[in-house]
PDB file of C-alpha atoms in Angstrom:
ATOM      1  CA  MET A1098       0.000   0.000   0.000  1.00  0.00           C
ATOM      2  CA  LYS A1099       1.491   3.322  -1.062  1.00  0.00           C
ATOM      3  CA  GLY A1100       1.190   6.398   1.135  1.00  0.00           C
ATOM      4  CA  ILE A1101       1.048  10.044   0.100  1.00  0.00           C
ATOM      5  CA  GLN A1102       4.643  10.185   1.352  1.00  0.00           C
ATOM      6  CA  ASP A1103       5.708   7.987  -1.588  1.00  0.00           C
ATOM      7  CA  TYR A1104       4.634  10.809  -3.889  1.00  0.00           C
ATOM      8  CA  TYR A1105       6.498  13.701  -2.203  1.00  0.00           C
ATOM      9  CA  HIS A1106       9.349  15.338  -4.116  1.00  0.00           C
ATOM     10  CA  ASP A1107      12.736  13.964  -2.977  1.00  0.00           C
ATOM     11  CA  HIS A1108      13.413  17.332  -1.324  1.00  0.00           C
ATOM     12  CA  PHE A1109      10.290  16.847   0.830  1.00  0.00           C
ATOM     13  CA  ALA A1110      10.944  13.170   1.600  1.00  0.00           C
ATOM     14  CA  GLN A1111      13.488  13.677   4.404  1.00  0.00           C
ATOM     15  CA  CYS A1112      11.081  13.882   7.348  1.00  0.00           C
ATOM     16  CA  TYR A1113      12.167  11.862  10.398  1.00  0.00           C
ATOM     17  CA  GLY A1114       8.573  10.773  10.882  1.00  0.00           C
ATOM     18  CA  CYS A1115       7.423   9.952   7.385  1.00  0.00           C
ATOM     19  CA  GLY A1116      10.136  10.661   4.816  1.00  0.00           C
ATOM     20  CA  ARG A1117      10.898   7.666   2.595  1.00  0.00           C
ATOM     21  CA  LEU A1118      14.490   8.959   2.190  1.00  0.00           C
ATOM     22  CA  ASN A1119      15.309   9.374   5.903  1.00  0.00           C
ATOM     23  CA  GLU A1120      17.193   6.205   6.749  1.00  0.00           C
ATOM     24  CA  HIS A1121      16.842   6.786  10.510  1.00  0.00           C
ATOM     25  CA  GLY A1122      13.128   7.639  10.396  1.00  0.00           C
ATOM     26  CA  HIS A1123       9.818   5.883  10.960  1.00  0.00           C
ATOM     27  CA  HIS A1124       8.611   5.826   7.329  1.00  0.00           C
ATOM     28  CA  LEU A1125       4.965   6.420   8.170  1.00  0.00           C
ATOM     29  CA  LYS A1126       2.537   6.083   5.286  1.00  0.00           C
ATOM     30  CA  THR A1127      -0.805   7.859   5.090  1.00  0.00           C
ATOM     31  CA  TYR A1128      -3.533   6.794   2.689  1.00  0.00           C
ATOM     32  CA  TRP A1129      -7.259   7.052   2.099  1.00  0.00           C
ATOM     33  CA  ASP A1130      -9.714   4.576   3.563  1.00  0.00           C
ATOM     34  CA  GLY A1131     -13.014   5.758   2.107  1.00  0.00           C
ATOM     35  CA  GLU A1132     -13.643   9.275   3.366  1.00  0.00           C
ATOM     36  CA  HIS A1133     -11.057   8.911   6.149  1.00  0.00           C
ATOM     37  CA  THR A1134      -7.269   8.682   6.206  1.00  0.00           C
ATOM     38  CA  ILE A1135      -5.188   5.997   7.902  1.00  0.00           C
ATOM     39  CA  THR A1136      -1.621   5.731   9.206  1.00  0.00           C
ATOM     40  CA  LYS A1137      -0.358   2.608  10.991  1.00  0.00           C
ATOM     41  CA  PHE A1138       2.667   2.304  13.231  1.00  0.00           C
ATOM     42  CA  ILE A1139       4.279  -0.440  15.285  1.00  0.00           C
ATOM     43  CA  PRO A1140       6.227   1.129  18.153  1.00  0.00           C
ATOM     44  CA  LYS A1141       9.557  -0.345  19.156  1.00  0.00           C
ATOM     45  CA  GLU A1142      10.071  -1.663  22.677  1.00  0.00           C
ATOM     46  CA  TYR A1143      12.161   1.386  23.588  1.00  0.00           C
ATOM     47  CA  HIS A1144       9.514   3.903  22.415  1.00  0.00           C
ATOM     48  CA  THR A1145       8.234   3.763  25.946  1.00  0.00           C
ATOM     49  CA  ALA A1146       7.100   6.314  28.504  1.00  0.00           C
ATOM     50  CA  ILE A1147       6.193   4.408  31.631  1.00  0.00           C
ATOM     51  CA  PRO A1148       7.023   0.699  31.019  1.00  0.00           C
ATOM     52  CA  GLY A1149       4.272  -0.977  28.975  1.00  0.00           C
ATOM     53  CA  PHE A1150       2.993   2.229  27.411  1.00  0.00           C
ATOM     54  CA  VAL A1151       3.993   4.257  24.360  1.00  0.00           C
ATOM     55  CA  TYR A1152       5.887   7.519  24.816  1.00  0.00           C
ATOM     56  CA  GLY A1153       3.520  10.500  24.434  1.00  0.00           C
ATOM     57  CA  GLY A1154       6.006  12.389  22.291  1.00  0.00           C
ATOM     58  CA  MET A1155       6.058   9.494  19.830  1.00  0.00           C
ATOM     59  CA  LEU A1156       2.254   9.519  19.678  1.00  0.00           C
ATOM     60  CA  ALA A1157       2.295  13.283  19.083  1.00  0.00           C
ATOM     61  CA  SER A1158       4.836  12.698  16.286  1.00  0.00           C
ATOM     62  CA  VAL A1159       2.691  10.073  14.589  1.00  0.00           C
ATOM     63  CA  ILE A1160      -0.351  12.343  14.827  1.00  0.00           C
ATOM     64  CA  ASP A1161       1.705  15.236  13.445  1.00  0.00           C
ATOM     65  CA  CYS A1162       2.814  13.286  10.347  1.00  0.00           C
ATOM     66  CA  HIS A1163      -0.649  11.808   9.954  1.00  0.00           C
ATOM     67  CA  GLY A1164      -2.015  15.363   9.928  1.00  0.00           C
ATOM     68  CA  THR A1165       0.345  16.743   7.283  1.00  0.00           C
ATOM     69  CA  GLY A1166      -0.053  13.560   5.209  1.00  0.00           C
ATOM     70  CA  SER A1167      -3.843  13.697   5.429  1.00  0.00           C
ATOM     71  CA  ALA A1168      -3.824  17.377   4.486  1.00  0.00           C
ATOM     72  CA  ALA A1169      -1.621  16.603   1.468  1.00  0.00           C
ATOM     73  CA  LEU A1170      -4.074  13.881   0.404  1.00  0.00           C
ATOM     74  CA  ALA A1171      -6.958  16.316   0.785  1.00  0.00           C
ATOM     75  CA  PHE A1172      -5.220  19.045  -1.251  1.00  0.00           C
ATOM     76  CA  ALA A1173      -4.344  16.522  -3.976  1.00  0.00           C
ATOM     77  CA  LYS A1174      -8.034  15.576  -4.150  1.00  0.00           C
ATOM     78  CA  GLN A1175      -9.157  19.222  -4.077  1.00  0.00           C
ATOM     79  CA  GLN A1176      -6.761  20.107  -6.909  1.00  0.00           C
ATOM     80  CA  ASN A1177      -7.619  16.985  -8.938  1.00  0.00           C
ATOM     81  CA  ILE A1178      -3.989  15.866  -8.889  1.00  0.00           C
ATOM     82  CA  GLU A1179      -3.539  12.293 -10.058  1.00  0.00           C
ATOM     83  CA  LEU A1180      -0.689  11.084  -7.877  1.00  0.00           C
ATOM     84  CA  CYS A1181       2.210   9.669  -9.869  1.00  0.00           C
ATOM     85  CA  GLU A1182       5.958   9.920  -9.489  1.00  0.00           C
ATOM     86  CA  HIS A1183       6.625  12.807  -7.102  1.00  0.00           C
ATOM     87  CA  ASN A1184       3.862  15.314  -7.733  1.00  0.00           C
ATOM     88  CA  ALA A1185       2.123  15.396  -4.330  1.00  0.00           C
ATOM     89  CA  PRO A1186       1.455  18.657  -2.515  1.00  0.00           C
ATOM     90  CA  ARG A1187       3.389  19.123   0.742  1.00  0.00           C
ATOM     91  CA  CYS A1188       2.147  20.643   4.001  1.00  0.00           C
ATOM     92  CA  VAL A1189       3.742  21.685   7.267  1.00  0.00           C
ATOM     93  CA  THR A1190       2.140  21.825  10.690  1.00  0.00           C
ATOM     94  CA  ALA A1191       0.955  25.181  12.009  1.00  0.00           C
ATOM     95  CA  SER A1192      -0.478  23.782  15.232  1.00  0.00           C
ATOM     96  CA  LEU A1193      -0.938  20.438  16.925  1.00  0.00           C
ATOM     97  CA  GLN A1194      -3.214  19.551  19.815  1.00  0.00           C
ATOM     98  CA  VAL A1195      -3.097  16.134  21.482  1.00  0.00           C
ATOM     99  CA  LYS A1196      -5.281  14.731  24.261  1.00  0.00           C
ATOM    100  CA  TYR A1197      -4.114  11.554  26.002  1.00  0.00           C
ATOM    101  CA  LEU A1198      -7.340   9.836  27.067  1.00  0.00           C
ATOM    102  CA  LYS A1199      -5.684   6.695  28.387  1.00  0.00           C
ATOM    103  CA  PRO A1200      -2.216   5.113  28.315  1.00  0.00           C
ATOM    104  CA  THR A1201      -1.459   3.528  24.912  1.00  0.00           C
ATOM    105  CA  PRO A1202      -0.222  -0.073  25.249  1.00  0.00           C
ATOM    106  CA  ILE A1203       3.106  -0.648  23.475  1.00  0.00           C
ATOM    107  CA  ASP A1204       2.592  -4.284  22.496  1.00  0.00           C
ATOM    108  CA  GLY A1205       0.890  -3.965  19.139  1.00  0.00           C
ATOM    109  CA  GLU A1206       0.015  -1.940  16.097  1.00  0.00           C
ATOM    110  CA  ILE A1207      -1.300   1.589  16.421  1.00  0.00           C
ATOM    111  CA  GLU A1208      -3.789   2.953  13.933  1.00  0.00           C
ATOM    112  CA  ILE A1209      -4.540   6.618  13.406  1.00  0.00           C
ATOM    113  CA  LYS A1210      -7.728   7.580  11.641  1.00  0.00           C
ATOM    114  CA  GLY A1211      -8.039  11.062  10.197  1.00  0.00           C
ATOM    115  CA  THR A1212     -11.007  13.187   9.243  1.00  0.00           C
ATOM    116  CA  ILE A1213     -10.675  16.300   7.075  1.00  0.00           C
ATOM    117  CA  ALA A1214     -12.613  18.703   9.280  1.00  0.00           C
ATOM    118  CA  LYS A1215     -11.985  21.868   7.299  1.00  0.00           C
ATOM    119  CA  ILE A1216     -10.120  22.807   4.138  1.00  0.00           C
ATOM    120  CA  ASN A1217      -9.640  25.991   2.167  1.00  0.00           C
ATOM    121  CA  GLU A1218      -7.069  26.926  -0.473  1.00  0.00           C
ATOM    122  CA  ARG A1219      -3.970  26.723   1.708  1.00  0.00           C
ATOM    123  CA  LYS A1220      -4.983  25.416   5.137  1.00  0.00           C
ATOM    124  CA  ALA A1221      -6.588  22.208   6.377  1.00  0.00           C
ATOM    125  CA  THR A1222      -7.735  21.055   9.803  1.00  0.00           C
ATOM    126  CA  ILE A1223      -7.441  17.339  10.462  1.00  0.00           C
ATOM    127  CA  VAL A1224      -9.047  15.542  13.394  1.00  0.00           C
ATOM    128  CA  ALA A1225      -7.157  12.403  14.430  1.00  0.00           C
ATOM    129  CA  GLU A1226      -8.177   9.391  16.507  1.00  0.00           C
ATOM    130  CA  LEU A1227      -5.444   7.040  17.648  1.00  0.00           C
ATOM    131  CA  TYR A1228      -6.394   3.436  18.426  1.00  0.00           C
ATOM    132  CA  ALA A1229      -4.422   0.607  20.035  1.00  0.00           C
ATOM    133  CA  GLY A1230      -6.022  -2.822  20.147  1.00  0.00           C
ATOM    134  CA  GLY A1231      -9.244  -1.218  18.906  1.00  0.00           C
ATOM    135  CA  ASN A1232      -9.396   1.195  21.852  1.00  0.00           C
ATOM    136  CA  LEU A1233      -9.395   4.949  21.372  1.00  0.00           C
ATOM    137  CA  CYS A1234      -6.405   6.140  23.417  1.00  0.00           C
ATOM    138  CA  VAL A1235      -5.480   9.562  22.040  1.00  0.00           C
ATOM    139  CA  THR A1236      -7.202  12.279  20.007  1.00  0.00           C
ATOM    140  CA  GLY A1237      -5.548  15.082  18.070  1.00  0.00           C
ATOM    141  CA  GLU A1238      -6.231  18.103  15.926  1.00  0.00           C
ATOM    142  CA  ILE A1239      -3.711  19.380  13.402  1.00  0.00           C
ATOM    143  CA  VAL A1240      -3.798  22.577  11.381  1.00  0.00           C
ATOM    144  CA  ALA A1241      -1.606  22.033   8.327  1.00  0.00           C
ATOM    145  CA  VAL A1242      -0.551  24.597   5.738  1.00  0.00           C
ATOM    146  CA  LEU A1243       0.360  24.001   2.106  1.00  0.00           C
ATOM    147  CA  VAL A1244       3.909  25.099   1.241  1.00  0.00           C
ATOM    148  CA  PRO A1245       5.340  26.081  -2.146  1.00  0.00           C
ATOM    149  CA  ASP A1246       7.382  23.451  -4.009  1.00  0.00           C
ATOM    150  CA  ASN A1247      10.638  25.323  -3.382  1.00  0.00           C
ATOM    151  CA  PHE A1248      10.073  25.696   0.389  1.00  0.00           C
ATOM    152  CA  GLY A1249      13.365  25.234   2.269  1.00  0.00           C
ATOM    153  CA  GLU A1250      15.490  24.920  -0.880  1.00  0.00           C
TER     154      GLU A1250
ATOM    155  CA  MET B 929      23.799  19.910  35.840  1.00  0.00           C
ATOM    156  CA  LYS B 930      21.292  17.359  37.150  1.00  0.00           C
ATOM    157  CA  GLY B 931      17.737  17.279  35.857  1.00  0.00           C
ATOM    158  CA  ILE B 932      14.582  16.169  37.665  1.00  0.00           C
ATOM    159  CA  GLN B 933      14.862  13.043  35.496  1.00  0.00           C
ATOM    160  CA  ASP B 934      17.966  12.012  37.475  1.00  0.00           C
ATOM    161  CA  TYR B 935      15.749  11.716  40.546  1.00  0.00           C
ATOM    162  CA  TYR B 936      12.950   9.569  39.069  1.00  0.00           C
ATOM    163  CA  HIS B 937      12.556   6.040  40.409  1.00  0.00           C
ATOM    164  CA  ASP B 938      14.221   3.492  38.086  1.00  0.00           C
ATOM    165  CA  HIS B 939      10.742   2.289  37.094  1.00  0.00           C
ATOM    166  CA  PHE B 940       9.945   5.815  35.854  1.00  0.00           C
ATOM    167  CA  ALA B 941      13.294   6.398  34.143  1.00  0.00           C
ATOM    168  CA  GLN B 942      12.570   4.483  30.912  1.00  0.00           C
ATOM    169  CA  CYS B 943      11.053   7.334  28.900  1.00  0.00           C
ATOM    170  CA  TYR B 944      12.301   7.528  25.304  1.00  0.00           C
ATOM    171  CA  GLY B 945      12.447  11.304  25.611  1.00  0.00           C
ATOM    172  CA  CYS B 946      13.961  11.832  29.040  1.00  0.00           C
ATOM    173  CA  GLY B 947      14.584   8.546  30.822  1.00  0.00           C
ATOM    174  CA  ARG B 948      18.160   8.155  32.029  1.00  0.00           C
ATOM    175  CA  LEU B 949      17.815   4.361  31.674  1.00  0.00           C
ATOM    176  CA  ASN B 950      16.553   4.300  28.067  1.00  0.00           C
ATOM    177  CA  GLU B 951      19.683   3.589  26.047  1.00  0.00           C
ATOM    178  CA  HIS B 952      18.001   4.590  22.760  1.00  0.00           C
ATOM    179  CA  GLY B 953      16.454   7.802  24.102  1.00  0.00           C
ATOM    180  CA  HIS B 954      17.261  11.501  24.130  1.00  0.00           C
ATOM    181  CA  HIS B 955      18.072  11.840  27.858  1.00  0.00           C
ATOM    182  CA  LEU B 956      16.527  15.285  28.227  1.00  0.00           C
ATOM    183  CA  LYS B 957      17.136  17.005  31.536  1.00  0.00           C
ATOM    184  CA  THR B 958      14.838  19.602  33.054  1.00  0.00           C
ATOM    185  CA  TYR B 959      15.953  21.929  35.840  1.00  0.00           C
ATOM    186  CA  TRP B 960      15.098  25.219  37.503  1.00  0.00           C
ATOM    187  CA  ASP B 961      16.494  28.518  36.284  1.00  0.00           C
ATOM    188  CA  GLY B 962      15.100  30.965  38.838  1.00  0.00           C
ATOM    189  CA  GLU B 963      11.312  30.859  38.595  1.00  0.00           C
ATOM    190  CA  HIS B 964      11.410  29.142  35.186  1.00  0.00           C
ATOM    191  CA  THR B 965      12.413  25.681  34.011  1.00  0.00           C
ATOM    192  CA  ILE B 966      14.880  24.849  31.253  1.00  0.00           C
ATOM    193  CA  THR B 967      15.500  21.861  28.965  1.00  0.00           C
ATOM    194  CA  LYS B 968      18.176  21.924  26.266  1.00  0.00           C
ATOM    195  CA  PHE B 969      18.465  19.667  23.250  1.00  0.00           C
ATOM    196  CA  ILE B 970      20.804  19.386  20.273  1.00  0.00           C
ATOM    197  CA  PRO B 971      18.930  17.753  17.377  1.00  0.00           C
ATOM    198  CA  LYS B 972      20.735  15.274  15.176  1.00  0.00           C
ATOM    199  CA  GLU B 973      21.058  15.936  11.441  1.00  0.00           C
ATOM    200  CA  TYR B 974      18.399  13.322  10.682  1.00  0.00           C
ATOM    201  CA  HIS B 975      15.819  14.842  13.091  1.00  0.00           C
ATOM    202  CA  THR B 976      14.678  16.857  10.109  1.00  0.00           C
ATOM    203  CA  ALA B 977      11.328  17.774   8.603  1.00  0.00           C
ATOM    204  CA  ILE B 978      12.053  19.825   5.523  1.00  0.00           C
ATOM    205  CA  PRO B 979      15.875  19.940   5.074  1.00  0.00           C
ATOM    206  CA  GLY B 980      17.426  22.537   7.382  1.00  0.00           C
ATOM    207  CA  PHE B 981      14.601  22.504   9.897  1.00  0.00           C
ATOM    208  CA  VAL B 982      13.778  20.340  12.908  1.00  0.00           C
ATOM    209  CA  TYR B 983      10.974  17.773  12.664  1.00  0.00           C
ATOM    210  CA  GLY B 984       7.812  19.087  14.346  1.00  0.00           C
ATOM    211  CA  GLY B 985       7.159  15.761  16.052  1.00  0.00           C
ATOM    212  CA  MET B 986      10.575  15.975  17.700  1.00  0.00           C
ATOM    213  CA  LEU B 987       9.797  19.491  18.929  1.00  0.00           C
ATOM    214  CA  ALA B 988       6.459  18.282  20.293  1.00  0.00           C
ATOM    215  CA  SER B 989       8.323  15.449  22.052  1.00  0.00           C
ATOM    216  CA  VAL B 990      10.806  17.802  23.677  1.00  0.00           C
ATOM    217  CA  ILE B 991       7.983  20.087  24.807  1.00  0.00           C
ATOM    218  CA  ASP B 992       6.095  17.058  26.154  1.00  0.00           C
ATOM    219  CA  CYS B 993       9.020  15.876  28.303  1.00  0.00           C
ATOM    220  CA  HIS B 994       9.787  19.439  29.326  1.00  0.00           C
ATOM    221  CA  GLY B 995       6.193  19.724  30.513  1.00  0.00           C
ATOM    222  CA  THR B 996       6.140  16.577  32.612  1.00  0.00           C
ATOM    223  CA  GLY B 997       9.616  17.367  33.972  1.00  0.00           C
ATOM    224  CA  SER B 998       8.640  20.927  34.863  1.00  0.00           C
ATOM    225  CA  ALA B 999       5.466  19.692  36.543  1.00  0.00           C
ATOM    226  CA  ALA B1000       7.508  17.166  38.562  1.00  0.00           C
ATOM    227  CA  LEU B1001       9.842  19.974  39.665  1.00  0.00           C
ATOM    228  CA  ALA B1002       6.837  22.099  40.655  1.00  0.00           C
ATOM    229  CA  PHE B1003       5.228  19.273  42.668  1.00  0.00           C
ATOM    230  CA  ALA B1004       8.546  18.552  44.414  1.00  0.00           C
ATOM    231  CA  LYS B1005       8.723  22.219  45.419  1.00  0.00           C
ATOM    232  CA  GLN B1006       5.048  22.286  46.458  1.00  0.00           C
ATOM    233  CA  GLN B1007       5.517  19.184  48.614  1.00  0.00           C
ATOM    234  CA  ASN B1008       8.837  20.389  50.070  1.00  0.00           C
ATOM    235  CA  ILE B1009      10.628  17.317  48.756  1.00  0.00           C
ATOM    236  CA  GLU B1010      14.388  17.629  48.943  1.00  0.00           C
ATOM    237  CA  LEU B1011      15.499  15.767  45.820  1.00  0.00           C
ATOM    238  CA  CYS B1012      17.989  13.009  46.560  1.00  0.00           C
ATOM    239  CA  GLU B1013      18.439   9.518  45.186  1.00  0.00           C
ATOM    240  CA  HIS B1014      15.200   8.608  43.415  1.00  0.00           C
ATOM    241  CA  ASN B1015      12.462  10.370  45.337  1.00  0.00           C
ATOM    242  CA  ALA B1016      11.065  12.720  42.664  1.00  0.00           C
ATOM    243  CA  PRO B1017       7.344  12.852  41.887  1.00  0.00           C
ATOM    244  CA  ARG B1018       6.391  11.635  38.380  1.00  0.00           C
ATOM    245  CA  CYS B1019       3.797  13.082  36.032  1.00  0.00           C
ATOM    246  CA  VAL B1020       2.231  12.022  32.747  1.00  0.00           C
ATOM    247  CA  THR B1021       0.792  14.243  30.029  1.00  0.00           C
ATOM    248  CA  ALA B1022      -2.963  14.722  29.868  1.00  0.00           C
ATOM    249  CA  SER B1023      -2.867  17.165  26.965  1.00  0.00           C
ATOM    250  CA  LEU B1024      -0.308  18.880  24.791  1.00  0.00           C
ATOM    251  CA  GLN B1025      -0.772  21.888  22.526  1.00  0.00           C
ATOM    252  CA  VAL B1026       1.982  23.074  20.199  1.00  0.00           C
ATOM    253  CA  LYS B1027       2.062  26.116  17.905  1.00  0.00           C
ATOM    254  CA  TYR B1028       4.783  26.281  15.265  1.00  0.00           C
ATOM    255  CA  LEU B1029       5.431  30.010  14.816  1.00  0.00           C
ATOM    256  CA  LYS B1030       8.327  29.607  12.415  1.00  0.00           C
ATOM    257  CA  PRO B1031      10.569  26.789  11.161  1.00  0.00           C
ATOM    258  CA  THR B1032      13.164  25.768  13.772  1.00  0.00           C
ATOM    259  CA  PRO B1033      16.698  25.674  12.313  1.00  0.00           C
ATOM    260  CA  ILE B1034      18.442  22.333  12.907  1.00  0.00           C
ATOM    261  CA  ASP B1035      22.010  23.595  13.189  1.00  0.00           C
ATOM    262  CA  GLY B1036      22.287  24.385  16.857  1.00  0.00           C
ATOM    263  CA  GLU B1037      21.060  23.960  20.407  1.00  0.00           C
ATOM    264  CA  ILE B1038      17.408  24.284  21.235  1.00  0.00           C
ATOM    265  CA  GLU B1039      16.307  25.690  24.570  1.00  0.00           C
ATOM    266  CA  ILE B1040      12.859  25.275  26.063  1.00  0.00           C
ATOM    267  CA  LYS B1041      11.806  27.623  28.841  1.00  0.00           C
ATOM    268  CA  GLY B1042       8.888  26.624  31.025  1.00  0.00           C
ATOM    269  CA  THR B1043       6.557  28.607  33.226  1.00  0.00           C
ATOM    270  CA  ILE B1044       4.318  26.964  35.830  1.00  0.00           C
ATOM    271  CA  ALA B1045       1.051  28.607  34.838  1.00  0.00           C
ATOM    272  CA  LYS B1046      -1.234  26.702  37.212  1.00  0.00           C
ATOM    273  CA  ILE B1047      -0.824  23.995  39.836  1.00  0.00           C
ATOM    274  CA  ASN B1048      -3.160  22.259  42.238  1.00  0.00           C
ATOM    275  CA  GLU B1049      -2.771  19.009  44.179  1.00  0.00           C
ATOM    276  CA  ARG B1050      -2.556  16.642  41.209  1.00  0.00           C
ATOM    277  CA  LYS B1051      -2.482  18.690  38.022  1.00  0.00           C
ATOM    278  CA  ALA B1052      -0.167  21.360  36.628  1.00  0.00           C
ATOM    279  CA  THR B1053      -0.290  23.503  33.491  1.00  0.00           C
ATOM    280  CA  ILE B1054       3.057  24.401  31.978  1.00  0.00           C
ATOM    281  CA  VAL B1055       3.580  27.038  29.301  1.00  0.00           C
ATOM    282  CA  ALA B1056       6.623  26.361  27.128  1.00  0.00           C
ATOM    283  CA  GLU B1057       8.627  28.588  24.807  1.00  0.00           C
ATOM    284  CA  LEU B1058      11.090  26.936  22.455  1.00  0.00           C
ATOM    285  CA  TYR B1059      14.034  28.990  21.204  1.00  0.00           C
ATOM    286  CA  ALA B1060      16.651  28.273  18.531  1.00  0.00           C
ATOM    287  CA  GLY B1061      19.512  30.742  18.130  1.00  0.00           C
ATOM    288  CA  GLY B1062      17.702  33.030  20.553  1.00  0.00           C
ATOM    289  CA  ASN B1063      14.553  33.165  18.376  1.00  0.00           C
ATOM    290  CA  LEU B1064      11.179  32.019  19.636  1.00  0.00           C
ATOM    291  CA  CYS B1065      10.108  29.338  17.132  1.00  0.00           C
ATOM    292  CA  VAL B1066       7.478  27.235  18.925  1.00  0.00           C
ATOM    293  CA  THR B1067       5.161  27.654  21.895  1.00  0.00           C
ATOM    294  CA  GLY B1068       3.430  24.933  23.858  1.00  0.00           C
ATOM    295  CA  GLU B1069       1.054  24.241  26.707  1.00  0.00           C
ATOM    296  CA  ILE B1070       1.089  20.982  28.631  1.00  0.00           C
ATOM    297  CA  VAL B1071      -1.344  19.745  31.235  1.00  0.00           C
ATOM    298  CA  ALA B1072       0.486  17.165  33.360  1.00  0.00           C
ATOM    299  CA  VAL B1073      -0.963  14.905  36.022  1.00  0.00           C
ATOM    300  CA  LEU B1074       0.801  13.422  39.023  1.00  0.00           C
ATOM    301  CA  VAL B1075       0.769   9.610  39.075  1.00  0.00           C
ATOM    302  CA  PRO B1076       1.098   7.262  42.044  1.00  0.00           C
ATOM    303  CA  ASP B1077       4.521   5.666  42.629  1.00  0.00           C
ATOM    304  CA  ASN B1078       3.273   2.247  41.517  1.00  0.00           C
ATOM    305  CA  PHE B1079       1.747   3.484  38.251  1.00  0.00           C
ATOM    306  CA  GLY B1080       2.335   0.951  35.469  1.00  0.00           C
ATOM    307  CA  GLU B1081       3.974  -1.622  37.745  1.00  0.00           C
TER     308      GLU B1081
END
């Protein structure tokens, strides 16, 4: 399954969270599942906070990348871009809000489901729900902003 | 300079962000500087988002640990605990809010300054300001909750 991150320009594919070209990174992939977006992640044993539970900073990171990836998917759809090679739009995070409802167990896959709550020409708001073992553990809201193709060059 | 993290019980010192016993982690240290709290961090080259700038998830992580560390310092002060060996209180994050004001350059030390905005018996709100090269790049607000000594055992 390809993620939007597979379609970023090489220059935009260096993110520690989701860049396919960052050899130290987590290589998160974000894709559509009907009207929602999905990112999955299997934490390593050492991505811990209190033993047995995932580190909150790691969960914030996954939600962050899921937000910018979901926004990029939404802008691609809005602009009728057929994703091929490296022609995806790229977003950065303007703000991130995370609520830890319960500790997230570390012994399995994590799934983040995204909903495009709002979108205009340059800005999108993504609502995220993070599940472990089918239980909702964390919620998030990300405001992501579209950047020009030469951003940071 | 010792951080509050040096005084956590061994059981609470496994955090990927700030646990002294996590061999893969970042080993952040949070300490008082007058009425404020400080955490410093030097990002690695691969902790990147867009090339040249620090990954937002990493910045959220540092702010998260800075928040729980600052809250632990504040509870120790409130409870008149003289920190020695491993007798520090331990907090977890209930919520985290991060605003990315401008891209954070990756080529230097990052400093996070914390202010204890609110504290009651079990909950503290920490306001964080993240600086790179003396410039305010990111702000954050963390609500941290005190946990019992046997939490997660």
